[in-house]
Tab-separated table of C-alpha atoms in Angstrom:
chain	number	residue	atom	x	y	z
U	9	UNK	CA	29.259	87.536	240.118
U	10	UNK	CA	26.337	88.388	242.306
U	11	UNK	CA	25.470	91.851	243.459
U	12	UNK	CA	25.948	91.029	246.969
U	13	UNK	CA	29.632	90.171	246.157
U	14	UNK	CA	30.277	93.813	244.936
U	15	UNK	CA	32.830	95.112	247.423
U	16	UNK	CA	31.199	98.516	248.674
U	17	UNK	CA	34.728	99.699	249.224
U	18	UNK	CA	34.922	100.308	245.406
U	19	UNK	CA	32.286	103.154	246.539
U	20	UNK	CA	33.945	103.849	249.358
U	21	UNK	CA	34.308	107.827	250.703
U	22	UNK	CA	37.569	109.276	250.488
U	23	UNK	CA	37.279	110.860	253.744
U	24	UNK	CA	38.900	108.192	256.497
U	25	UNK	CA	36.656	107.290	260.061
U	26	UNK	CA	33.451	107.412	258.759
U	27	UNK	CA	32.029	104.364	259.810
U	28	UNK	CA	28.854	105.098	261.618
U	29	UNK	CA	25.206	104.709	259.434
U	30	UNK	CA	23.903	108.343	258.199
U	31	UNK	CA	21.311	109.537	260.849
U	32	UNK	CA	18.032	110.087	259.649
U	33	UNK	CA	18.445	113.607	260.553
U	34	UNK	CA	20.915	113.905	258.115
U	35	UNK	CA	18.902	111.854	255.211
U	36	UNK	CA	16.066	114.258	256.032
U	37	UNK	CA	18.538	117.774	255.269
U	38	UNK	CA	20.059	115.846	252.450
U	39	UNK	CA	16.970	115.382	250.457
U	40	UNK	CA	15.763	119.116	251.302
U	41	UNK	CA	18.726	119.861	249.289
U	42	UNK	CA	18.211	117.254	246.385
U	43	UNK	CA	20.745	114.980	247.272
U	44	UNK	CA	19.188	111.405	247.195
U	45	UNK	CA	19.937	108.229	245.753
U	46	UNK	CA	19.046	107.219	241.963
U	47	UNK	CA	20.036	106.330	238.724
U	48	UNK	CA	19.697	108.158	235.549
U	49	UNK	CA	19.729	104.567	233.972
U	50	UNK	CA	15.764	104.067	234.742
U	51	UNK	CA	15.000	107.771	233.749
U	52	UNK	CA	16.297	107.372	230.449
U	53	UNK	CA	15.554	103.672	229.850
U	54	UNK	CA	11.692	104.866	230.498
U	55	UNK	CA	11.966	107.730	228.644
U	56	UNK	CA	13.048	105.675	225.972
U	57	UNK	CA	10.975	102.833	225.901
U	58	UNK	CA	7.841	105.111	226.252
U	59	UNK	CA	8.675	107.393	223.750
U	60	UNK	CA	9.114	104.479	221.022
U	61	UNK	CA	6.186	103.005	222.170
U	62	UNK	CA	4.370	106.620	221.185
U	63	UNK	CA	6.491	106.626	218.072
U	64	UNK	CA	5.100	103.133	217.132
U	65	UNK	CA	1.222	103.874	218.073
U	66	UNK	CA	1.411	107.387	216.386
U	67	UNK	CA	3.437	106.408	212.872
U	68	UNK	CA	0.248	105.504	210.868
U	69	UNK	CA	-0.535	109.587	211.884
U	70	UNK	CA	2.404	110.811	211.621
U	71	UNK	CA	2.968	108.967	208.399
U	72	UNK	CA	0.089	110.902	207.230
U	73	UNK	CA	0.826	114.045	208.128
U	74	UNK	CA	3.923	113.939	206.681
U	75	UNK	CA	2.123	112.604	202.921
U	76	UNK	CA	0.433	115.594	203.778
U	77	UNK	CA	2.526	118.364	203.989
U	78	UNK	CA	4.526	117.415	201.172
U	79	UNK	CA	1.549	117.295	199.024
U	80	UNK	CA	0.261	121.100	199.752
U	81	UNK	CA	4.185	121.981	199.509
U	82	UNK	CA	4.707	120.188	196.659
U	83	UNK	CA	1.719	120.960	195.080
U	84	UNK	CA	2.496	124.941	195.620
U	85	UNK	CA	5.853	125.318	194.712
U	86	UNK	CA	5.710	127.318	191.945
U	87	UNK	CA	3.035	129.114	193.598
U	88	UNK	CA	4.020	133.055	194.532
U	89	UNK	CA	1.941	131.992	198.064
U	90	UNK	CA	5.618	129.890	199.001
U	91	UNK	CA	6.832	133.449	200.386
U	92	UNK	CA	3.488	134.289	202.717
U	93	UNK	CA	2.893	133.538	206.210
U	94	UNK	CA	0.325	130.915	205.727
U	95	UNK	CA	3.249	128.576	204.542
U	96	UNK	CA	5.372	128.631	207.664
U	97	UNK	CA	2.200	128.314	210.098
U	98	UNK	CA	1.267	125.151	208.228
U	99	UNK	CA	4.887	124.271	208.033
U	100	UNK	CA	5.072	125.182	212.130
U	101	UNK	CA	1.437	123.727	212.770
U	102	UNK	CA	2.544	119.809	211.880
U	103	UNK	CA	5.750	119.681	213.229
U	104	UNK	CA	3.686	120.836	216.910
U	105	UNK	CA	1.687	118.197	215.887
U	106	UNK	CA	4.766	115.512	215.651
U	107	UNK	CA	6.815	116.853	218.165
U	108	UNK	CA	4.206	117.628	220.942
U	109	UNK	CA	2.708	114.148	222.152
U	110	UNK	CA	6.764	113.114	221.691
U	111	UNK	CA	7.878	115.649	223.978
U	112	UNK	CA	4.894	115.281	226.548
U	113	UNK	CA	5.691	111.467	226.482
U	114	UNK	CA	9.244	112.381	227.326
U	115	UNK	CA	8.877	114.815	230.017
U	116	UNK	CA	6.012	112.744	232.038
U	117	UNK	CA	8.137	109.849	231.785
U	118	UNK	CA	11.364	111.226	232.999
U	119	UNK	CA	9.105	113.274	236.048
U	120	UNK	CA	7.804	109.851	236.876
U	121	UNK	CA	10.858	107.696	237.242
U	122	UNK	CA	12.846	110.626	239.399
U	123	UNK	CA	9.081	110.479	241.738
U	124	UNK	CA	9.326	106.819	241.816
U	125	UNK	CA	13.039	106.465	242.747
U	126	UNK	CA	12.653	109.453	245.318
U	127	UNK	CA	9.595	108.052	246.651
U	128	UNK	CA	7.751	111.154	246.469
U	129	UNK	CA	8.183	114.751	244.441
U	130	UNK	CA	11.531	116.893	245.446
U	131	UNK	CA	11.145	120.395	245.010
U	132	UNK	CA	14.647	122.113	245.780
U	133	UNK	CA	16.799	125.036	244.341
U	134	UNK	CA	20.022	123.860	245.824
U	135	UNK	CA	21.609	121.774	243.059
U	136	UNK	CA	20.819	124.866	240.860
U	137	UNK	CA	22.274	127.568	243.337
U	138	UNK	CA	25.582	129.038	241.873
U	139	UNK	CA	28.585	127.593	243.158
U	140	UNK	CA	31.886	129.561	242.635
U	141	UNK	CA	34.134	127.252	244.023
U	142	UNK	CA	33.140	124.946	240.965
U	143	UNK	CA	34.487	127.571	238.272
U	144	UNK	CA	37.903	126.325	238.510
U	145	UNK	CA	37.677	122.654	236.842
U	146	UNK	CA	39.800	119.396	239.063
U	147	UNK	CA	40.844	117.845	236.230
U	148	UNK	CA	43.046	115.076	238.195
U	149	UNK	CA	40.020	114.642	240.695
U	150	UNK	CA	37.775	114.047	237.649
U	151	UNK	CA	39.591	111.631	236.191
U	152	UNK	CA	40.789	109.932	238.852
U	153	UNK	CA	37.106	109.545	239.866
U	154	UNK	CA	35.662	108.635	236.577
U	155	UNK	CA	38.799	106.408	235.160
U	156	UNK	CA	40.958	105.340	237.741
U	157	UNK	CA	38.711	103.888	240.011
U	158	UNK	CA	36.892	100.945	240.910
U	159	UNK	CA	33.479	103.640	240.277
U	160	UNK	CA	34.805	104.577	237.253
U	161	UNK	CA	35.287	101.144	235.895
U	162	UNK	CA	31.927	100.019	237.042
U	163	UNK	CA	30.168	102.436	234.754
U	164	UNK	CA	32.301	101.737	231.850
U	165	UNK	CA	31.546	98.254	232.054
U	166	UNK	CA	27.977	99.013	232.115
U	167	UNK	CA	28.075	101.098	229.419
U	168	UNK	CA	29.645	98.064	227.353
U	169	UNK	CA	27.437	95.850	228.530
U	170	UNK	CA	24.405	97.955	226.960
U	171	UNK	CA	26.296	98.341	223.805
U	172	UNK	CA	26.785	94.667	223.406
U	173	UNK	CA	22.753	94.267	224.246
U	174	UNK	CA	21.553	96.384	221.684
U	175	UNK	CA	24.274	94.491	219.286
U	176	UNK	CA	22.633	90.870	220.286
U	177	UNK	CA	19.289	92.458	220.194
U	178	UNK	CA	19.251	93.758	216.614
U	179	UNK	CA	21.177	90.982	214.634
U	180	UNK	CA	18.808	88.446	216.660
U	181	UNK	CA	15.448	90.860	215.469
U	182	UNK	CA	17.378	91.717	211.863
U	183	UNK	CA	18.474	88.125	211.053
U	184	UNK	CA	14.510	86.693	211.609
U	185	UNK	CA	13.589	89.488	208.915
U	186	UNK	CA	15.852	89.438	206.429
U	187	UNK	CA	14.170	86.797	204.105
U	188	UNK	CA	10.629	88.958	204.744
U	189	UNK	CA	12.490	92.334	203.678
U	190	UNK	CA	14.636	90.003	200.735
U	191	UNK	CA	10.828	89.135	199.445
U	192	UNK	CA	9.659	92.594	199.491
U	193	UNK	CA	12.215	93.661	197.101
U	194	UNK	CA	12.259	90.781	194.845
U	195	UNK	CA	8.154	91.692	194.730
U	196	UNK	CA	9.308	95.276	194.296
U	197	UNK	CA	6.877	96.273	196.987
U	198	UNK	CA	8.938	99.058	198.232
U	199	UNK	CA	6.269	100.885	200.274
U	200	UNK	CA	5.709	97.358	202.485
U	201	UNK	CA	9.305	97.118	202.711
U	202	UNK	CA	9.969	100.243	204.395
U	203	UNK	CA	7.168	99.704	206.530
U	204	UNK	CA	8.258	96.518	207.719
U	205	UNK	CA	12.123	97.785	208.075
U	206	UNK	CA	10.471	100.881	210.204
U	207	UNK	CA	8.074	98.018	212.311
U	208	UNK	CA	11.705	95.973	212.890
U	209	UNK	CA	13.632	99.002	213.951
U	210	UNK	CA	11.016	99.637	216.443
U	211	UNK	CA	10.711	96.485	217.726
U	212	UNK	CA	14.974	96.284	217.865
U	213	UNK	CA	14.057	99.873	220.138
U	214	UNK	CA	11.480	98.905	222.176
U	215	UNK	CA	12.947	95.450	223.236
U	216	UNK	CA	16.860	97.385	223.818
U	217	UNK	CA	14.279	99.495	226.226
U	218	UNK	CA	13.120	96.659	228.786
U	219	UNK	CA	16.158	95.296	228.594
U	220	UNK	CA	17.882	98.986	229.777
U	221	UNK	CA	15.065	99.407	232.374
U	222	UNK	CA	15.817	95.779	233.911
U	223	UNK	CA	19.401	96.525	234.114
U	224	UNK	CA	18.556	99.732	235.210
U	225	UNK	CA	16.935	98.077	238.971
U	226	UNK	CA	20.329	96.831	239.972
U	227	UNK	CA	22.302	100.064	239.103
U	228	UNK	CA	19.222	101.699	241.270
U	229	UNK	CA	20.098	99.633	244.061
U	230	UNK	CA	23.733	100.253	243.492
U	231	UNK	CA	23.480	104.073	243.731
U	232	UNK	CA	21.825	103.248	246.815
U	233	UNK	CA	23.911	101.681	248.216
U	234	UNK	CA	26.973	104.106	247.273
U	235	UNK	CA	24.460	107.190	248.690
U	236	UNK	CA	24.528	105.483	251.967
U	237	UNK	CA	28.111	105.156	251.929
U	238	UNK	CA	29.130	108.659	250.985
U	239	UNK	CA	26.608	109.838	253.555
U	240	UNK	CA	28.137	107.729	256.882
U	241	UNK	CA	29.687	109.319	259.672
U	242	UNK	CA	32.255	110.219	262.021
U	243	UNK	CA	31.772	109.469	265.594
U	244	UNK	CA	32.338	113.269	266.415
U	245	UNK	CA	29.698	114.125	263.245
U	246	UNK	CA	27.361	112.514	265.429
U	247	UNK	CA	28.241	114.104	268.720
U	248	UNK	CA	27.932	117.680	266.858
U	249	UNK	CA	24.680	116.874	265.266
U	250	UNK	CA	22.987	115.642	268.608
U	251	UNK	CA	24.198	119.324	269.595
U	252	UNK	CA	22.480	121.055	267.141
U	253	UNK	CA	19.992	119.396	267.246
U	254	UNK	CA	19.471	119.867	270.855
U	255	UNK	CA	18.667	123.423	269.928
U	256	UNK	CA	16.360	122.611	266.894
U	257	UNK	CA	12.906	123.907	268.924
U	258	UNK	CA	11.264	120.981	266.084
U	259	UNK	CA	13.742	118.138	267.444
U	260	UNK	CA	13.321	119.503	271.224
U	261	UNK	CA	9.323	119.185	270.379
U	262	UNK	CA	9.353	115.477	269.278
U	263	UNK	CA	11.538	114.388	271.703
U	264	UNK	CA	9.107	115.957	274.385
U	265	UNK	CA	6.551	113.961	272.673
U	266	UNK	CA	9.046	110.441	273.084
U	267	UNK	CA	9.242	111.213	276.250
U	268	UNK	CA	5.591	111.783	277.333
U	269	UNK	CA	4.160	108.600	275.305
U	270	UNK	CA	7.250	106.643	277.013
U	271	UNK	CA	5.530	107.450	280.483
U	272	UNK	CA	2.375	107.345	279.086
U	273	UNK	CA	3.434	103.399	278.711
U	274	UNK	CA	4.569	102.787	282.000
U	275	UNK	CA	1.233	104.369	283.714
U	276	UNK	CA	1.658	102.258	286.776
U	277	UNK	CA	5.658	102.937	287.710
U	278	UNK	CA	4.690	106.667	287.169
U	279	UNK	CA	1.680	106.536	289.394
U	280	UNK	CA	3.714	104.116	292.315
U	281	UNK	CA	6.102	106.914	292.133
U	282	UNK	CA	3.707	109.750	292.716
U	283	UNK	CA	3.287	111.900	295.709
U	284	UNK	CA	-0.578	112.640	294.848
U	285	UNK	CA	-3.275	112.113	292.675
U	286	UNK	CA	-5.857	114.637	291.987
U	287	UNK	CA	-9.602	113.669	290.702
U	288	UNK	CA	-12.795	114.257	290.524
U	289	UNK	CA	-15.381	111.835	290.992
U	290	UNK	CA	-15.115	109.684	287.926
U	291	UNK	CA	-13.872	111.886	284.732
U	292	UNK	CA	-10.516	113.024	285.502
U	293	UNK	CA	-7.267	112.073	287.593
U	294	UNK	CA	-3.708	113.691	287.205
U	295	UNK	CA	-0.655	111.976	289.557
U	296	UNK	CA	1.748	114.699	290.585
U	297	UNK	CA	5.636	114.410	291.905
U	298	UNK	CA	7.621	116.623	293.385
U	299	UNK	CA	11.082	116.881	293.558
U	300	UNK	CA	13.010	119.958	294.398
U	301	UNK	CA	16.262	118.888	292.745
U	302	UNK	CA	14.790	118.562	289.312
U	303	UNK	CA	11.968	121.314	289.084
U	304	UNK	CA	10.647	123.841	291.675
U	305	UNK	CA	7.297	122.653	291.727
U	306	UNK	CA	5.435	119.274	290.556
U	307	UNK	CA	5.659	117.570	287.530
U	308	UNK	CA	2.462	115.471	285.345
U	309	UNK	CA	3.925	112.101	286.092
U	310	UNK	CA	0.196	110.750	284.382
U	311	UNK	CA	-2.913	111.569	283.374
U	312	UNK	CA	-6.062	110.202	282.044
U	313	UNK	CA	-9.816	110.184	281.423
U	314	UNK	CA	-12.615	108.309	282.186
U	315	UNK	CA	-11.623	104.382	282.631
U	316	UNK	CA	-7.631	105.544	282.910
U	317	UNK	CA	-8.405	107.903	285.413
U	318	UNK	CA	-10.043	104.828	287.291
U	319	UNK	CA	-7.367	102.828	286.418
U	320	UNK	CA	-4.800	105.193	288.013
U	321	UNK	CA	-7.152	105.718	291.254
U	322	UNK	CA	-6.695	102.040	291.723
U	323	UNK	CA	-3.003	101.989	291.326
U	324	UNK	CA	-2.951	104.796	293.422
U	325	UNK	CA	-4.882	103.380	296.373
U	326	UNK	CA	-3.021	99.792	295.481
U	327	UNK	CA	0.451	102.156	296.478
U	328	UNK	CA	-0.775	104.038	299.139
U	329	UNK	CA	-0.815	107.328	297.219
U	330	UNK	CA	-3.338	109.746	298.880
U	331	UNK	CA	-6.042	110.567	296.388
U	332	UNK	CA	-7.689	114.006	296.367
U	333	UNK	CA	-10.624	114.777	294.996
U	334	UNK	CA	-10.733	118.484	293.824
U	335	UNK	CA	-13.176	118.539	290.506
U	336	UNK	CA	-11.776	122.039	288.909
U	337	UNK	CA	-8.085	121.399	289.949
U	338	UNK	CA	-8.376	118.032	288.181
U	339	UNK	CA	-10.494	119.387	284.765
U	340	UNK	CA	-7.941	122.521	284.842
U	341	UNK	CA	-4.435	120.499	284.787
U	342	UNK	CA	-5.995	117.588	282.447
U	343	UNK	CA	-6.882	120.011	280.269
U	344	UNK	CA	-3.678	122.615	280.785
U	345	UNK	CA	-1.153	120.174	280.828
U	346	UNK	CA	1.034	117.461	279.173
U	347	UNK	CA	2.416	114.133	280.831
U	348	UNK	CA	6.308	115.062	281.971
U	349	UNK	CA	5.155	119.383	281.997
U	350	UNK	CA	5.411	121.312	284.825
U	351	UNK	CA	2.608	122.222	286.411
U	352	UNK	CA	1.999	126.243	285.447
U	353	UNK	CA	2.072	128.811	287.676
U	354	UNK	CA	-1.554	129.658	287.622
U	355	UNK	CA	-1.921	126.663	290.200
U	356	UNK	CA	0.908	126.961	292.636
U	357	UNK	CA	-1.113	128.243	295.177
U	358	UNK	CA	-4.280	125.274	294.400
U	359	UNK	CA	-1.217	122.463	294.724
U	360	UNK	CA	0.154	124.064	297.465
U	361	UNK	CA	-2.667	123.361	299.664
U	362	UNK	CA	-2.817	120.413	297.942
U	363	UNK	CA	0.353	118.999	299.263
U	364	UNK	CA	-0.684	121.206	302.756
U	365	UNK	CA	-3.646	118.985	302.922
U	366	UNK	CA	-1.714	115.823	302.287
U	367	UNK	CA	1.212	116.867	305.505
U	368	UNK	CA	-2.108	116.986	307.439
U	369	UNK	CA	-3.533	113.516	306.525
U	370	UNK	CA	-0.220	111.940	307.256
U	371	UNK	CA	0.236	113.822	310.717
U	372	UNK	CA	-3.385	112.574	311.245
């Protein structure tokens, strides 16, 4: 079975009519609060493999140490020193030793896997924020989620699937050593045995690790895939989150800016439909519309500098759209305003006899 012919309804959410995508609004407050897809599979498949791979490259050391500390132990232990402080520091000073680079390993692997599945670093309080209504266990919804369902059975089988891996794995690795470790004993080279039984076991580890971190890409793409699910719609979800967002000042802002770089792009409709355009010479022109039914006073249907503000004199003279050449009237509203603003008050009185000047040219 492919992983294209895994029925998403096994993932399904419980809640009926949600059949639109998740908006990317929603994605966006979802990972604020820590909710995003991935799979603990590749965490702990890296944090394995790395961590044996440490174990292996560090064992000659740590092998060492360890020859070590039993010598000034053993060596002491009829010594009245065993009871003084200088024995537990040792004691405390190798096992940092061991356990540090381990732990280090462990941590920077497990960081890195959660920054590579949520394609970035996730800083967020909210999973760890007290929840009260979680106090009371749901038994029957637990277990109905995690053994009677198509979820549940998905992740047993996985599970099994590992198990019977690591089986295959090691009787494969074991089986090709046995005569090796069979020689050793016959030789009674114990010391090479157990290093060669600690070199297999690693090996038996370290392969069991690639093999968890390839299965772990699918199950990756799985949770994926079961994120976007649980986070679909309802038609009237939608319609309430276009209202809120509506009042978002952020969401108002780039949807001003969609809207200005959409009539930025059609330059010449915007200028055709202009009552005037206001230059100077050859820096600046700014085409202005008026209609009382949308705004009391003009709006920026285009602007532009230099070889645009040509561009739109020519359109403008190619329409019949009175130019006007007023140098600081142009400079002030290129530089005061945005493409689909309303002109601000400060120049009511300059457009007005703007527009008076324009009644007189078509009288004329």
């Amino acid at each position: 079975m492919s992983f294209d012919d895994i029925d998403l309804q096994w993932f399904a959410a419980e809640d009926e009519g949600r059949t639109e995508e998740p908006s990317e609004y929603k994605l966006h407050k979802a990972r604020e609060e820590g909710r995003v897809a991935k799979s603990p599979e590749i965490a702990s498949a890296l944090v394995m493999l790395l961590g044996v791979v440490t174990l292996l490259v560090m064992a000659p050391v740590m092998w060492r140490w360890c020859r070590e500390i039993f010598v000034f132990y053993f060596s002491r232990i009829t010594s009245a020193q065993m009871t003084q402080g200088t024995f537990y520091s040792v004691f405390l000073n190798y096992l940092l030793k061991m356990i540090l680079p381990m732990s280090a390993i462990g941590i920077i692997a497990a960081v890195a896997a959660n920054i590579i599945q949520n394609k970035g670093f996730i800083f967020s309080t909210k999973p760890i924020q007290p929840n009260f209504s979680k106090i009371v266990p749901k038994f029957g919804q637990y277990l109905k989620k995690t053994l009677f369902s198509m979820e549940g059975a998905f992740n047993v089988g996985k599970s099994l699937v590992k198990v019977v891996i690591v089986i295959i794995v090691a009787y494969i690795i074991i089986r090709s050593n046995i005569p090796v470790i069979l020689n050793f004993i016959k030789t009674s080279s114990i010391p090479l045995a157990v290093s060669h039984i600690a070199w297999t076991a690693g090996k038996i580890l370290v392969t069991g690790a690639i093999i968890f971190l390839l299965i772990s890409i699918p199950d990756y793409l799985m949770q994926r895939r079961q994120f976007i699910e649980s986070m679909k719609m309802t038609k009237q979800e939608q319609k309430q989150e276009y209202k809120e967002m509506e009042g978002d000042p952020e969401v108002k802002s780039h949807l001003e800016a969609a809207q200005r770089q959409l009539l930025s792009q059609n330059i010449p409709r915007a200028v055709a439909e202009s009552d005037v355009v206001i230059t100077n010479p050859t820096h600046f022109a700014v085409a202005l519309k008026y209609d009382s039914a949308v705004a009391d006073a003009p709006k920026v249907m285009a602007k532009g500098e230099d070889n645009l503000a040509q561009r739109i004199k020519a359109i403008a003279r190619e329409n019949e759209i009175p130019v006007i050449e007023n140098r600081p009237l142009a400079r002030g509203l290129y530089t005061d305003t945005r493409i689909g603003d309303i002109i601000p008050t400060a120049y009511f009185s300059a457009i007005a006899a703007v527009y008076a000047q324009i009644q007189n040219l078509k009288k004329a």
